mmCIF file of C-alpha atoms in Angstrom:
data_model
loop_
_atom_site.group_PDB
_atom_site.id
_atom_site.type_symbol
_atom_site.label_atom_id
_atom_site.label_comp_id
_atom_site.label_asym_id
_atom_site.label_seq_id
_atom_site.Cartn_x
_atom_site.Cartn_y
_atom_site.Cartn_z
ATOM 1 C CA MET A 851 -28.791 133.878 -66.778
ATOM 2 C CA PHE A 852 -29.711 132.310 -70.110
ATOM 3 C CA ALA A 853 -30.971 129.228 -68.240
ATOM 4 C CA GLU A 854 -32.162 129.264 -64.641
ATOM 5 C CA ALA A 855 -34.713 127.562 -62.383
ATOM 6 C CA LYS A 856 -36.209 128.543 -59.029
ATOM 7 C CA TYR A 857 -38.073 126.513 -56.445
ATOM 8 C CA PRO A 858 -40.430 128.834 -54.524
ATOM 9 C CA GLU A 859 -42.789 127.505 -51.875
ATOM 10 C CA LYS A 860 -45.488 129.829 -53.171
ATOM 11 C CA ILE A 861 -46.016 132.223 -56.091
ATOM 12 C CA ASP A 862 -48.425 135.121 -55.614
ATOM 13 C CA PRO A 863 -50.435 136.321 -58.649
ATOM 14 C CA GLU A 864 -48.313 139.462 -59.047
ATOM 15 C CA GLU A 865 -45.105 137.419 -58.796
ATOM 16 C CA LEU A 866 -46.313 135.151 -61.576
ATOM 17 C CA ASP A 867 -47.052 138.219 -63.725
ATOM 18 C CA ASN A 868 -43.493 139.475 -63.228
ATOM 19 C CA TYR A 869 -41.924 136.107 -63.976
ATOM 20 C CA LEU A 870 -43.942 135.688 -67.168
ATOM 21 C CA GLU A 871 -43.103 139.199 -68.329
ATOM 22 C CA GLN A 872 -39.381 138.383 -68.026
ATOM 23 C CA GLY A 873 -39.584 135.158 -70.037
ATOM 24 C CA TRP A 874 -40.068 132.614 -67.247
ATOM 25 C CA PHE A 875 -42.507 129.720 -67.308
ATOM 26 C CA ARG A 876 -43.855 126.919 -65.204
ATOM 27 C CA MET A 877 -42.138 123.522 -65.002
ATOM 28 C CA ASP A 878 -44.139 121.173 -62.693
ATOM 29 C CA GLN A 879 -43.998 123.032 -59.323
ATOM 30 C CA THR A 880 -40.970 125.145 -60.214
ATOM 31 C CA ILE A 881 -40.429 128.089 -62.530
ATOM 32 C CA PHE A 882 -37.681 128.402 -65.102
ATOM 33 C CA THR A 883 -36.323 130.378 -68.023
ATOM 34 C CA THR A 884 -34.197 129.353 -70.967
ATOM 35 C CA ASN A 885 -33.131 130.926 -74.233
ATOM 36 C CA PHE A 886 -31.793 127.836 -75.983
ATOM 37 C CA LEU A 887 -32.795 124.211 -76.527
ATOM 38 C CA ASN A 888 -30.744 121.139 -77.408
ATOM 39 C CA VAL A 889 -32.587 118.780 -79.759
ATOM 40 C CA ASN A 890 -30.513 115.767 -80.835
ATOM 41 C CA ASN A 891 -27.254 117.677 -80.282
ATOM 42 C CA LYS A 892 -28.487 120.613 -82.350
ATOM 43 C CA ILE A 893 -29.079 123.884 -80.525
ATOM 44 C CA PHE A 894 -32.033 126.142 -81.271
ATOM 45 C CA SER A 895 -33.208 129.473 -79.901
ATOM 46 C CA ALA A 896 -36.291 129.513 -77.664
ATOM 47 C CA ILE A 897 -38.376 132.634 -78.306
ATOM 48 C CA TRP A 898 -40.949 133.518 -75.636
ATOM 49 C CA LEU A 899 -44.408 134.602 -76.752
ATOM 50 C CA ARG A 900 -47.420 136.415 -75.353
ATOM 51 C CA VAL A 901 -50.785 137.628 -76.632
ATOM 52 C CA GLU A 902 -52.131 141.089 -75.866
ATOM 53 C CA LEU A 903 -55.665 140.033 -74.871
ATOM 54 C CA GLN A 904 -57.179 143.496 -75.175
ATOM 55 C CA ASP A 905 -56.367 143.419 -78.895
ATOM 56 C CA PHE A 906 -57.237 139.774 -79.445
ATOM 57 C CA ALA A 907 -60.190 138.863 -81.636
ATOM 58 C CA PRO A 908 -60.681 135.438 -83.258
ATOM 59 C CA SER A 909 -59.731 135.389 -86.940
ATOM 60 C CA LYS A 910 -62.054 133.925 -89.577
ATOM 61 C CA THR A 911 -60.177 130.637 -89.330
ATOM 62 C CA GLN A 912 -60.520 130.617 -85.549
ATOM 63 C CA GLN A 913 -64.201 131.514 -85.759
ATOM 64 C CA LYS A 914 -64.695 128.596 -88.126
ATOM 65 C CA LEU A 915 -62.925 126.295 -85.675
ATOM 66 C CA LEU A 916 -65.065 127.530 -82.788
ATOM 67 C CA LYS A 917 -68.210 126.922 -84.828
ATOM 68 C CA GLN A 918 -67.025 123.485 -85.956
ATOM 69 C CA ASN A 919 -66.567 122.329 -82.353
ATOM 70 C CA ALA A 920 -69.695 123.939 -80.941
ATOM 71 C CA ARG A 921 -71.382 120.550 -80.546
ATOM 72 C CA PHE A 922 -68.898 119.462 -77.872
ATOM 73 C CA GLN A 923 -69.431 120.332 -74.203
ATOM 74 C CA VAL A 924 -66.736 122.657 -72.857
ATOM 75 C CA SER A 925 -66.271 123.735 -69.247
ATOM 76 C CA ILE A 926 -63.605 125.621 -67.296
ATOM 77 C CA GLN A 927 -63.035 125.150 -63.581
ATOM 78 C CA LYS A 928 -60.340 124.779 -60.923
ATOM 79 C CA ALA A 929 -57.858 122.093 -61.892
ATOM 80 C CA SER A 930 -58.000 118.552 -60.600
ATOM 81 C CA LEU A 931 -56.021 115.422 -61.384
ATOM 82 C CA THR A 932 -58.133 112.343 -62.223
ATOM 83 C CA GLU A 933 -57.619 108.914 -63.745
ATOM 84 C CA GLU A 934 -59.858 109.980 -66.621
ATOM 85 C CA LYS A 935 -57.460 112.790 -67.555
ATOM 86 C CA GLU A 936 -54.407 110.590 -67.033
ATOM 87 C CA SER A 937 -55.868 108.025 -69.398
ATOM 88 C CA LEU A 938 -56.586 110.675 -72.012
ATOM 89 C CA PHE A 939 -53.036 112.057 -71.657
ATOM 90 C CA ALA A 940 -51.598 108.556 -72.197
ATOM 91 C CA ARG A 941 -53.662 108.134 -75.393
ATOM 92 C CA TYR A 942 -52.555 111.570 -76.582
ATOM 93 C CA LYS A 943 -48.872 110.650 -76.161
ATOM 94 C CA GLN A 944 -49.327 107.678 -78.482
ATOM 95 C CA GLY A 945 -50.357 109.985 -81.316
ATOM 96 C CA ILE A 946 -47.531 112.555 -81.188
ATOM 97 C CA SER A 947 -44.031 112.466 -82.652
ATOM 98 C CA PHE A 948 -42.250 114.581 -80.013
ATOM 99 C CA GLU A 949 -41.289 113.713 -76.451
ATOM 100 C CA ALA A 950 -43.832 114.521 -73.736
ATOM 101 C CA SER A 951 -43.945 114.165 -69.962
ATOM 102 C CA SER A 952 -44.130 110.622 -68.603
ATOM 103 C CA SER A 953 -47.536 111.358 -67.056
ATOM 104 C CA LEU A 954 -49.938 114.208 -66.448
ATOM 105 C CA ARG A 955 -49.171 114.017 -62.744
ATOM 106 C CA TYR A 956 -45.451 114.404 -63.401
ATOM 107 C CA LEU A 957 -46.086 117.325 -65.763
ATOM 108 C CA LEU A 958 -48.031 119.200 -63.092
ATOM 109 C CA TYR A 959 -46.291 118.120 -59.875
ATOM 110 C CA GLY A 960 -42.952 116.556 -60.797
ATOM 111 C CA ASN A 961 -41.601 113.934 -58.393
ATOM 112 C CA SER A 962 -43.574 115.285 -55.458
ATOM 113 C CA SER A 963 -46.131 112.999 -53.854
ATOM 114 C CA ASP A 964 -48.079 116.098 -52.823
ATOM 115 C CA THR A 965 -50.661 117.551 -55.223
ATOM 116 C CA LYS A 966 -50.753 120.911 -53.483
ATOM 117 C CA SER A 967 -49.931 123.551 -56.087
ATOM 118 C CA ILE A 968 -48.006 126.811 -55.751
ATOM 119 C CA TYR A 969 -49.975 128.050 -58.773
ATOM 120 C CA ASP A 970 -53.609 129.063 -59.208
ATOM 121 C CA THR A 971 -54.327 126.464 -61.874
ATOM 122 C CA TYR A 972 -57.486 126.046 -63.939
ATOM 123 C CA GLU A 973 -58.498 123.354 -66.372
ATOM 124 C CA ILE A 974 -60.582 123.239 -69.501
ATOM 125 C CA THR A 975 -62.340 119.970 -70.322
ATOM 126 C CA MET A 976 -64.120 118.947 -73.488
ATOM 127 C CA TYR A 977 -66.640 116.111 -73.777
ATOM 128 C CA ASP A 978 -68.323 114.361 -76.642
ATOM 129 C CA GLY A 979 -71.368 113.108 -74.788
ATOM 130 C CA ASP A 980 -69.965 111.282 -71.744
ATOM 131 C CA VAL A 981 -66.470 110.820 -73.221
ATOM 132 C CA LEU A 982 -63.600 113.151 -72.321
ATOM 133 C CA ILE A 983 -61.935 113.978 -75.640
ATOM 134 C CA ALA A 984 -59.677 116.926 -74.728
ATOM 135 C CA ALA A 985 -58.345 118.831 -71.733
ATOM 136 C CA GLY A 986 -55.852 121.526 -70.878
ATOM 137 C CA PHE A 987 -54.407 123.453 -67.953
ATOM 138 C CA PHE A 988 -53.473 127.087 -67.432
ATOM 139 C CA ASP A 989 -52.295 129.265 -64.530
ATOM 140 C CA ILE A 990 -53.858 132.600 -63.642
ATOM 141 C CA GLY A 991 -51.935 135.512 -62.160
ATOM 142 C CA GLY A 992 -52.969 139.069 -61.348
ATOM 143 C CA ARG A 993 -53.133 140.493 -64.864
ATOM 144 C CA SER A 994 -51.988 137.561 -66.973
ATOM 145 C CA ALA A 995 -52.291 133.820 -67.530
ATOM 146 C CA ALA A 996 -49.995 131.088 -68.814
ATOM 147 C CA GLY A 997 -51.131 128.156 -70.922
ATOM 148 C CA ILE A 998 -49.458 125.041 -69.536
ATOM 149 C CA ASN A 999 -50.604 122.279 -71.864
ATOM 150 C CA SER A 1000 -53.420 120.928 -73.999
ATOM 151 C CA PHE A 1001 -54.014 117.318 -74.995
ATOM 152 C CA TYR A 1002 -56.708 115.370 -76.813
ATOM 153 C CA ASP A 1003 -57.822 111.981 -78.038
ATOM 154 C CA PRO A 1004 -55.938 111.167 -81.291
ATOM 155 C CA ALA A 1005 -59.229 109.901 -82.737
ATOM 156 C CA TYR A 1006 -60.404 113.553 -82.782
ATOM 157 C CA LYS A 1007 -57.266 114.979 -84.388
ATOM 158 C CA LYS A 1008 -59.176 116.373 -87.398
ATOM 159 C CA TYR A 1009 -60.979 118.816 -85.102
ATOM 160 C CA SER A 1010 -57.744 120.693 -84.221
ATOM 161 C CA LEU A 1011 -58.626 120.447 -80.545
ATOM 162 C CA GLY A 1012 -55.204 121.617 -79.364
ATOM 163 C CA LYS A 1013 -55.659 125.005 -81.039
ATOM 164 C CA PHE A 1014 -59.317 125.074 -80.061
ATOM 165 C CA LEU A 1015 -58.445 124.709 -76.362
ATOM 166 C CA ILE A 1016 -55.901 127.524 -76.564
ATOM 167 C CA TYR A 1017 -58.503 129.846 -78.077
ATOM 168 C CA GLN A 1018 -60.993 128.883 -75.377
ATOM 169 C CA LYS A 1019 -58.430 129.626 -72.664
ATOM 170 C CA MET A 1020 -57.663 133.014 -74.210
ATOM 171 C CA ILE A 1021 -61.327 133.956 -74.569
ATOM 172 C CA TYR A 1022 -61.945 132.981 -70.945
ATOM 173 C CA CYS A 1023 -58.968 135.040 -69.731
ATOM 174 C CA GLN A 1024 -60.055 137.957 -71.887
ATOM 175 C CA GLN A 1025 -63.498 137.835 -70.270
ATOM 176 C CA LEU A 1026 -61.811 137.933 -66.852
ATOM 177 C CA GLY A 1027 -60.202 141.223 -67.882
ATOM 178 C CA LEU A 1028 -56.644 139.858 -67.953
ATOM 179 C CA GLN A 1029 -54.108 141.717 -70.068
ATOM 180 C CA TYR A 1030 -51.790 138.984 -71.336
ATOM 181 C CA PHE A 1031 -51.837 135.303 -72.210
ATOM 182 C CA TYR A 1032 -48.475 133.498 -72.374
ATOM 183 C CA PRO A 1033 -48.430 130.315 -74.512
ATOM 184 C CA GLY A 1034 -44.731 129.565 -73.856
ATOM 185 C CA TYR A 1035 -42.058 129.665 -76.539
ATOM 186 C CA PHE A 1036 -41.651 128.759 -80.165
ATOM 187 C CA VAL A 1037 -38.416 127.450 -81.669
ATOM 188 C CA PRO A 1038 -37.357 128.789 -85.091
ATOM 189 C CA GLY A 1039 -36.227 125.887 -87.263
ATOM 190 C CA TYR A 1040 -38.022 123.286 -85.128
ATOM 191 C CA SER A 1041 -41.619 123.091 -86.318
ATOM 192 C CA VAL A 1042 -43.134 121.290 -83.300
ATOM 193 C CA PHE A 1043 -43.982 124.655 -81.684
ATOM 194 C CA ASP A 1044 -44.935 126.594 -84.826
ATOM 195 C CA TYR A 1045 -48.661 126.260 -84.081
ATOM 196 C CA LYS A 1046 -48.228 128.958 -81.434
ATOM 197 C CA LEU A 1047 -47.505 131.491 -84.177
ATOM 198 C CA ASP A 1048 -51.129 131.155 -85.307
ATOM 199 C CA VAL A 1049 -52.423 132.147 -81.869
ATOM 200 C CA GLY A 1050 -53.748 135.694 -82.081
ATOM 201 C CA LYS A 1051 -51.410 136.724 -84.902
ATOM 202 C CA LYS A 1052 -52.296 140.406 -84.856
ATOM 203 C CA SER A 1053 -51.805 140.653 -81.089
ATOM 204 C CA LEU A 1054 -48.872 138.232 -80.754
ATOM 205 C CA GLN A 1055 -45.609 139.530 -79.284
ATOM 206 C CA TYR A 1056 -42.155 138.056 -78.653
ATOM 207 C CA LEU A 1057 -39.514 138.829 -76.045
ATOM 208 C CA GLN A 1058 -36.358 140.322 -77.560
ATOM 209 C CA VAL A 1059 -33.322 138.830 -75.846
ATOM 210 C CA HIS A 1060 -31.004 141.790 -76.378
ATOM 211 C CA THR A 1061 -33.460 144.422 -75.120
ATOM 212 C CA GLN A 1062 -35.659 142.332 -72.809
ATOM 213 C CA GLN A 1063 -38.596 144.198 -74.348
ATOM 214 C CA TRP A 1064 -41.709 142.741 -75.978
ATOM 215 C CA ALA A 1065 -42.218 143.501 -79.673
ATOM 216 C CA PRO A 1066 -44.769 142.527 -82.372
ATOM 217 C CA ILE A 1067 -44.030 139.109 -83.833
ATOM 218 C CA GLU A 1068 -43.865 140.677 -87.308
ATOM 219 C CA GLU A 1069 -40.545 142.257 -86.286
ATOM 220 C CA PHE A 1070 -38.892 138.928 -85.498
ATOM 221 C CA GLU A 1071 -36.068 138.005 -87.894
ATOM 222 C CA HIS A 1072 -36.334 134.261 -88.507
ATOM 223 C CA GLN A 1073 -33.089 134.247 -90.508
ATOM 224 C CA LEU A 1074 -30.991 135.530 -87.585
ATOM 225 C CA THR A 1075 -32.045 134.018 -84.275
ATOM 226 C CA PRO A 1076 -30.123 134.747 -81.055
ATOM 227 C CA TYR A 1077 -28.167 131.497 -81.445
ATOM 228 C CA GLN A 1078 -27.351 132.291 -85.066
ATOM 229 C CA GLN A 1079 -26.182 135.758 -84.021
ATOM 230 C CA MET A 1080 -23.782 134.168 -81.543
ATOM 231 C CA GLN A 1081 -22.457 131.845 -84.253
ATOM 232 C CA PHE A 1082 -22.049 134.676 -86.724
ATOM 233 C CA GLN A 1083 -20.205 136.991 -84.337
ATOM 234 C CA LEU A 1084 -17.870 134.265 -83.076
ATOM 235 C CA GLN A 1085 -17.103 133.304 -86.663
ATOM 236 C CA LEU A 1086 -16.161 136.935 -87.385
ATOM 237 C CA LEU A 1087 -13.744 136.824 -84.454
ATOM 238 C CA ARG A 1088 -12.338 133.471 -85.561
ATOM 239 C CA THR A 1089 -11.688 134.889 -89.041
ATOM 240 C CA ALA A 1090 -9.940 137.944 -87.572
ATOM 241 C CA LEU A 1091 -7.753 135.696 -85.394
ATOM 242 C CA ASN A 1092 -6.868 133.447 -88.334
ATOM 243 C CA GLU A 1093 -5.607 136.497 -90.222
ATOM 244 C CA MET A 1094 -3.267 137.060 -87.266
ATOM 245 C CA ARG A 1095 -2.184 133.399 -87.460
ATOM 246 C CA ILE A 1096 -4.029 132.490 -84.274
ATOM 247 C CA ASP A 1097 -6.072 129.313 -84.474
ATOM 248 C CA GLY A 1098 -9.520 129.463 -82.926
ATOM 249 C CA LYS A 1099 -12.191 126.805 -82.555
ATOM 250 C CA ILE A 1100 -15.877 127.370 -81.907
ATOM 251 C CA TRP A 1101 -17.290 124.843 -79.456
ATOM 252 C CA GLN A 1102 -20.887 123.915 -78.739
ATOM 253 C CA TYR A 1103 -21.098 123.666 -74.950
ATOM 254 C CA LYS A 1104 -23.003 120.539 -73.934
ATOM 255 C CA PHE A 1105 -23.986 121.699 -70.435
ATOM 256 C CA PHE A 1106 -25.360 125.170 -71.213
ATOM 257 C CA ASP A 1107 -28.682 124.222 -69.575
ATOM 258 C CA ALA A 1108 -27.223 122.582 -66.437
ATOM 259 C CA ASN A 1109 -28.702 125.330 -64.233
ATOM 260 C CA LEU A 1110 -32.162 123.909 -64.923
ATOM 261 C CA TYR A 1111 -31.374 120.766 -62.925
ATOM 262 C CA PRO A 1112 -31.997 120.827 -59.149
ATOM 263 C CA ASP A 1113 -28.506 119.578 -58.262
ATOM 264 C CA PHE A 1114 -26.919 122.602 -59.962
ATOM 265 C CA ALA A 1115 -29.585 125.252 -59.351
ATOM 266 C CA GLU A 1116 -27.578 127.267 -56.813
ATOM 267 C CA LEU A 1117 -24.234 127.170 -58.644
ATOM 268 C CA GLN A 1118 -25.027 129.674 -61.439
ATOM 269 C CA LEU A 1119 -22.922 127.766 -63.928
ATOM 270 C CA PHE A 1120 -21.621 129.040 -67.260
ATOM 271 C CA ASP A 1121 -24.635 128.897 -69.597
ATOM 272 C CA PHE A 1122 -23.526 130.105 -73.023
ATOM 273 C CA PRO A 1123 -24.318 127.514 -75.721
ATOM 274 C CA LEU A 1124 -21.263 128.520 -77.772
ATOM 275 C CA PHE A 1125 -17.746 129.702 -77.039
ATOM 276 C CA LEU A 1126 -14.486 130.216 -78.922
ATOM 277 C CA ASP A 1127 -11.219 128.726 -77.732
ATOM 278 C CA CYS A 1128 -7.865 130.022 -78.947
ATOM 279 C CA PHE A 1129 -5.676 129.325 -75.924
ATOM 280 C CA GLU A 1130 -2.982 126.809 -75.097
ATOM 281 C CA ALA A 1131 -3.934 124.753 -72.038
ATOM 282 C CA SER A 1132 -1.796 125.803 -69.061
ATOM 283 C CA ASN A 1133 -3.949 125.374 -65.950
ATOM 284 C CA PRO A 1134 -6.320 122.375 -66.134
ATOM 285 C CA ASN A 1135 -8.657 123.978 -63.599
ATOM 286 C CA ILE A 1136 -9.017 127.300 -65.461
ATOM 287 C CA ILE A 1137 -10.617 127.274 -68.909
ATOM 288 C CA PRO A 1138 -10.310 130.568 -70.850
ATOM 289 C CA VAL A 1139 -13.173 131.128 -73.312
ATOM 290 C CA ILE A 1140 -14.472 133.854 -75.604
ATOM 291 C CA VAL A 1141 -18.235 134.400 -75.820
ATOM 292 C CA TYR A 1142 -20.492 136.808 -77.629
ATOM 293 C CA ASP A 1143 -23.309 138.040 -75.411
ATOM 294 C CA ILE A 1144 -26.334 139.088 -77.444
ATOM 295 C CA ARG A 1145 -27.755 140.923 -74.426
ATOM 296 C CA ASP A 1146 -25.085 143.629 -74.415
ATOM 297 C CA GLN A 1147 -23.841 142.852 -77.960
ATOM 298 C CA ARG A 1148 -20.228 142.560 -76.823
ATOM 299 C CA TYR A 1149 -17.475 139.970 -76.843
ATOM 300 C CA HIS A 1150 -16.246 138.780 -73.457
ATOM 301 C CA TRP A 1151 -12.978 137.025 -72.639
ATOM 302 C CA LEU A 1152 -13.746 134.951 -69.562
ATOM 303 C CA HIS A 1153 -11.853 132.661 -67.259
ATOM 304 C CA CYS A 1154 -14.001 129.711 -66.219
ATOM 305 C CA ARG A 1155 -13.324 127.245 -63.461
ATOM 306 C CA ALA A 1156 -13.850 123.525 -64.029
ATOM 307 C CA VAL A 1157 -16.309 122.455 -61.319
ATOM 308 C CA GLY A 1158 -17.189 118.943 -62.411
ATOM 309 C CA LYS A 1159 -15.603 116.414 -64.768
ATOM 310 C CA ASN A 1160 -17.780 114.511 -67.211
ATOM 311 C CA SER A 1161 -17.223 110.762 -66.883
ATOM 312 C CA ILE A 1162 -18.903 110.008 -70.225
ATOM 313 C CA PRO A 1163 -16.703 110.812 -73.244
ATOM 314 C CA GLU A 1164 -18.205 112.995 -75.975
ATOM 315 C CA ILE A 1165 -17.825 111.474 -79.434
ATOM 316 C CA MET A 1166 -18.749 114.581 -81.444
ATOM 317 C CA PRO A 1167 -15.621 116.701 -82.103
ATOM 318 C CA SER A 1168 -17.508 120.019 -82.162
ATOM 319 C CA ILE A 1169 -19.044 119.582 -78.689
ATOM 320 C CA TYR A 1170 -17.226 120.558 -75.496
ATOM 321 C CA ALA A 1171 -18.274 118.179 -72.727
ATOM 322 C CA ALA A 1172 -15.134 117.646 -70.656
ATOM 323 C CA TYR A 1173 -16.187 119.765 -67.656
ATOM 324 C CA LEU A 1174 -19.002 121.729 -66.134
ATOM 325 C CA LEU A 1175 -17.842 125.341 -66.155
ATOM 326 C CA LYS A 1176 -18.414 128.305 -63.859
ATOM 327 C CA ILE A 1177 -17.343 131.865 -64.665
ATOM 328 C CA GLU A 1178 -14.429 132.871 -62.438
ATOM 329 C CA SER A 1179 -13.590 136.319 -63.834
ATOM 330 C CA GLU A 1180 -13.782 138.546 -66.893
ATOM 331 C CA ILE A 1181 -10.427 139.459 -68.445
ATOM 332 C CA PHE A 1182 -11.554 141.804 -71.205
ATOM 333 C CA SER A 1183 -14.605 142.795 -73.251
ATOM 334 C CA ALA A 1184 -14.910 144.465 -76.636
ATOM 335 C CA GLU A 1185 -17.587 145.661 -79.001
ATOM 336 C CA THR A 1186 -15.923 144.553 -82.229
ATOM 337 C CA PRO A 1187 -14.064 141.394 -83.279
ATOM 338 C CA LEU A 1188 -11.046 143.391 -84.464
ATOM 339 C CA GLU A 1189 -10.654 145.096 -81.094
ATOM 340 C CA LEU A 1190 -10.669 141.817 -79.204
ATOM 341 C CA ALA A 1191 -8.498 140.085 -81.802
ATOM 342 C CA GLY A 1192 -5.897 142.824 -81.369
ATOM 343 C CA VAL A 1193 -5.837 142.353 -77.609
ATOM 344 C CA LEU A 1194 -5.615 138.568 -77.943
ATOM 345 C CA ASN A 1195 -2.833 138.889 -80.498
ATOM 346 C CA ALA A 1196 -0.825 141.068 -78.113
ATOM 347 C CA ARG A 1197 -1.353 138.592 -75.262
ATOM 348 C CA ILE A 1198 -0.999 135.268 -77.105
ATOM 349 C CA MET A 1199 1.652 135.857 -79.768
ATOM 350 C CA PRO A 1200 4.468 136.932 -77.386
ATOM 351 C CA VAL A 1201 3.987 133.634 -75.529
ATOM 352 C CA SER A 1202 4.223 131.717 -78.805
ATOM 353 C CA HIS A 1203 7.447 133.595 -79.717
ATOM 354 C CA GLU A 1204 8.964 132.836 -76.311
ATOM 355 C CA ILE A 1205 8.209 129.127 -76.721
ATOM 356 C CA SER A 1206 9.677 129.195 -80.236
ATOM 357 C CA ASN A 1207 12.879 130.925 -79.028
ATOM 358 C CA GLU A 1208 13.252 128.394 -76.223
ATOM 359 C CA ASN A 1209 12.986 125.558 -78.738
ATOM 360 C CA MET A 1210 15.597 127.171 -80.984
ATOM 361 C CA SER A 1211 17.988 127.581 -78.054
ATOM 362 C CA ALA A 1212 17.542 123.919 -77.115
ATOM 363 C CA LEU A 1213 18.325 122.833 -80.676
ATOM 364 C CA SER A 1214 21.477 124.937 -80.815
#
């Protein structure tokens, strides 16, 4: 699945390692994966990152940052939730431009009233004298760790404490002999997460969607993200269909991330962010769509079932939001747009001719 969430009662260290290696990450007391994000009705690719700790060494810039903040008291210990940290998190939220969790408690535990964690979570705290000025949390597995969050007092923004805490976490995990540190994802074209690209540049890797293999970040093509590849390939198909006088429309699917919500977690809903429609509506419960799957680099003609009607009308003409969809069956798949266009032409055009002949007979 491109977007999926699980709700385990417990995650062993080795299980966490496996999840992280496959592009999963913590969300309160659940674990999830996603490959796409919707920001103000614009979809971006989410690219998962990790640092090879054995190869990590602080750069000159990082060494300067470590030296600059040496006067502050830093400690790392088992995580705990306190009013002091909640207060700091609230102040931090006032100084940022992006949306953050409603509270530190909600970020770590969600709606649960229980603070028992399924993760082995540690915290890093940073004091200026008796004042807590920064803190962060991270989970430790068997051979890897995941950085959950870092936050700081806006009054200390000039000290780059967010980056400083990440480096401290990585150094600590490196000293423990861990192999990987996972800082989450970055989002090409959406600069809020770009700071992660400065974390251990020489040892930074990204998860390739089409191979599910980790590769050096230098190999990532910023001009052709997974989402852009989908757009490009569907546009090639649309052009081929237009040449055959078949109209096709590329839709942005509003509910591609529905599987991340608890109410839909078991349904395994359709989760492609884009699809092409070139079919006349015949059965309101079956929605035929064409997708391009970057994982196998093939086009797929799918029949989806409408499993839930949206009661709120969508005002943007390029967004499909009428129904929640679930894949019912695959009709055909092809490697090239011309191959699929030929099959669609053979299936669709005879129907159009039959309708045209019926109309002519009625007129005569």
